[in-house]
Coordinates of C-alpha atoms and ligand atoms in Angstrom, one line a residue:
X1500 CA 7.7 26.7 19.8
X1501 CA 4.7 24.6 20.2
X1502 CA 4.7 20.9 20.6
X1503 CA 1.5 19.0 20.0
X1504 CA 0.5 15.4 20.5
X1505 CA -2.0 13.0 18.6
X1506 CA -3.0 9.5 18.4
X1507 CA -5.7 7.2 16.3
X1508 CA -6.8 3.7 15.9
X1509 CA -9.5 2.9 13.4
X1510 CA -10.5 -1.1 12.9
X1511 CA -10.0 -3.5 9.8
X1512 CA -13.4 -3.2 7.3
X1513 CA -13.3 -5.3 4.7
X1514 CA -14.5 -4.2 1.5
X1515 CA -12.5 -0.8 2.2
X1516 CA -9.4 0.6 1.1
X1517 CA -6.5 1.1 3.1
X1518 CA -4.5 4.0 3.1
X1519 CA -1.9 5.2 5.0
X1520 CA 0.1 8.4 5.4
X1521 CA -1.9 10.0 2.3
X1522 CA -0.8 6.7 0.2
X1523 CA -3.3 3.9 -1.2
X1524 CA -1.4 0.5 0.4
X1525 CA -2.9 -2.7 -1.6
X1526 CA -4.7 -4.8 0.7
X1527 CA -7.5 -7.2 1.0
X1528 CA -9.2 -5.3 3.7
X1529 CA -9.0 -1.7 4.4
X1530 CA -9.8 0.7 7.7
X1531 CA -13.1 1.3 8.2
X1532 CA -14.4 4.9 9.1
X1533 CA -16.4 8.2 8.0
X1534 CA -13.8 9.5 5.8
X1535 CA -10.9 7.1 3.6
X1536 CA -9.6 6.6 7.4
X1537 CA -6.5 7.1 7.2
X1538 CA -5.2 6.8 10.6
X1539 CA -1.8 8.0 10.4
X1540 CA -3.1 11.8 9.0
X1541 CA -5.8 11.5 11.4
X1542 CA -3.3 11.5 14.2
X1543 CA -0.9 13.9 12.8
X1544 CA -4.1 16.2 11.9
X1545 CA -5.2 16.1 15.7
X1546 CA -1.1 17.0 16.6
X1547 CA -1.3 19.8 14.4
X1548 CA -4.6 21.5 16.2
X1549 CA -3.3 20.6 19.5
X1550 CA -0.2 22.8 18.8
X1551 CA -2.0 25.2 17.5
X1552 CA -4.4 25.6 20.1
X1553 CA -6.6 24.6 17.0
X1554 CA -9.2 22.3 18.4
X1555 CA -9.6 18.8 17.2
X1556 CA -10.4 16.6 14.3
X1557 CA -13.5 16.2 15.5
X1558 CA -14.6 19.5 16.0
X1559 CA -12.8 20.8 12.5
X1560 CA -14.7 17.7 10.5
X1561 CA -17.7 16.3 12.5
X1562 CA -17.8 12.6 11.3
X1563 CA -21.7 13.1 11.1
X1564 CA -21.5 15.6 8.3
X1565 CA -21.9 13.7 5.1
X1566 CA -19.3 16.4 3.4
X1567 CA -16.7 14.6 4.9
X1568 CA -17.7 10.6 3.7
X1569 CA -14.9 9.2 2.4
X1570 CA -12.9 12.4 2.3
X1571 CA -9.4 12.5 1.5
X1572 CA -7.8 12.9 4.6
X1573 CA -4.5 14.3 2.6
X1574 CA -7.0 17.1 1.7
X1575 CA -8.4 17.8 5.8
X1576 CA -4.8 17.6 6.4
X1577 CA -4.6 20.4 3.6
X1578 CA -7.5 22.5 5.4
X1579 CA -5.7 22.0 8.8
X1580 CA -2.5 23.7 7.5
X1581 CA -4.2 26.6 6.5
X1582 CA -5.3 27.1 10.4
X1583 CA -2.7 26.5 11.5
X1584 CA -0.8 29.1 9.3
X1585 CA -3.8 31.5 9.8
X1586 CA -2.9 31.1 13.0
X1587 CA 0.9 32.3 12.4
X1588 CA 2.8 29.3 13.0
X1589 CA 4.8 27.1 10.4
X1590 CA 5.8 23.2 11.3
X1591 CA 8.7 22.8 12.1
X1592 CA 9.1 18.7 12.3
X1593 CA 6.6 16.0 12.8
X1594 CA 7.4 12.5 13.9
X1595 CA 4.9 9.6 13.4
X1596 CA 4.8 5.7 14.2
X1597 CA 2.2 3.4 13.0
X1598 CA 1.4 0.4 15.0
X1599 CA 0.0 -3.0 12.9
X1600 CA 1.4 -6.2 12.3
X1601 CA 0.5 -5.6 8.6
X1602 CA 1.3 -4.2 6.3
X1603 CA 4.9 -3.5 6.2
X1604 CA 5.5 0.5 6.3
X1605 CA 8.9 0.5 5.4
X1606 CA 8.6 -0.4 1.7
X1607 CA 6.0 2.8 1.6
X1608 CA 7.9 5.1 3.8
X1609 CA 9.3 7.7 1.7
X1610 CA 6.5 7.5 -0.8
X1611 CA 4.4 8.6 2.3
X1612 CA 6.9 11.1 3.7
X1613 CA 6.9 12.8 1.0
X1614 CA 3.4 13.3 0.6
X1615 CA 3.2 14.1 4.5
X1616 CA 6.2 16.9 3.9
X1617 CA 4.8 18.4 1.1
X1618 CA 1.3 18.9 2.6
X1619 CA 3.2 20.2 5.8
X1620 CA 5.2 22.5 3.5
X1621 CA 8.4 21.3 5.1
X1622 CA 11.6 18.8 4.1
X1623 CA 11.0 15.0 3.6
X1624 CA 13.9 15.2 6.3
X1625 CA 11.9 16.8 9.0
X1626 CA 9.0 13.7 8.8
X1627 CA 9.9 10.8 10.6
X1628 CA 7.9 7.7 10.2
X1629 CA 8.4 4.1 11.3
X1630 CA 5.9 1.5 11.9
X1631 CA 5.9 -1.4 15.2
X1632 CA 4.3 -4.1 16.0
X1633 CA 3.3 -5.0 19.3
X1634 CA 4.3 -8.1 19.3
X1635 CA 1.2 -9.9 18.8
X1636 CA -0.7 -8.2 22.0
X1637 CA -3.7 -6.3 22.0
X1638 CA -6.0 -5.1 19.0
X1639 CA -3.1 -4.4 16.4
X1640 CA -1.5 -7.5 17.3
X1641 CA -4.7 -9.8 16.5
X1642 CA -4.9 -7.9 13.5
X1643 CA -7.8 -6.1 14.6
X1644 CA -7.1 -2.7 13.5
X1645 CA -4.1 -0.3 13.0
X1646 CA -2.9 2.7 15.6
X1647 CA -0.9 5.9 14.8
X1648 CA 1.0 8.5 17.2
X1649 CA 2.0 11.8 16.1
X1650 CA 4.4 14.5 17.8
X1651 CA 4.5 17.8 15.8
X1652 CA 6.6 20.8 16.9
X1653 CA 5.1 24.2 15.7
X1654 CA 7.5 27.4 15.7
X1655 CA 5.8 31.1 15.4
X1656 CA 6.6 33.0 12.2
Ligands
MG1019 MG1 -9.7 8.7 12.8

């Protein structure tokens, strides 16, 4: 077994779209970044290599590369699993928590846990995903931008 850890913050840009966990939320302003930004795969994608003695996001997609503008990070997250099984490991669960006041993750939860279990070729069951808030502190509370953690245990095939 291999556990690996990853985390991500990206800040509010409007004029962008927001999407989280591989789906498109509706929202007046969106994450800014290199690729669509979504922070939640971005974290998982960074647990992944870390288990896998992989590497990092960084170093996998170089966010000065202009083959990566506005990727589809449901696609890196695609390229990262075929590392990782290159590398002779499956997942085994991953757990993720997305930290904004808005929007609401709940009503897009299993849409976006499916998504996440099918590009980690694994149950719905074995994703977990909630979002927090922090209560109004710090940059997610002011609305500033959105965070995401990831824990993902790998097991060797
Ligand atoms: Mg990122």
């Amino acid at each position: 077994m291999r556990v690996g850890a990853g985390m991500d913050a990206h800040r509010f840009e409007p004029g962008r779209r927001l999407v989280l966990g591989g789906v498109e939320i509706p929202a007046a302003t969106g994450l800014g970044g290199h690729s669509d930004a979504d922070v939640v795969l971005h974290a998982l994608m960074d647990a992944l290599l870390g288990a896998g003695g992989l590497g990092d996001i960084g170093e996998m997609f170089p966010d000065d590369d202009p083959a990566y503008r506005d990727a589809s990070s449901l696609e890196l997250l695609e390229r990262v699993m075929e590392s990782v099984r290159e590398r002779g490991f499956a997942v085994d669960n991953a757990d993720l928590v997305v930290v904004c006041e808005e929007p609401r993750i709940s009503p897009y939860r299993a849409e976006m846990t499916g998504r996440i279990a099918s590009a980690l070729g694994i149950d719905p069951g074995r994703v977990g995903l909630k979002g927090t808030t922090t209560e109004g502190m710090g940059f997610p509370g002011r609305g500033e931008g959105i965070m995401a953690f990831a824990v993902v245990l790998l097991a060797e095939k």
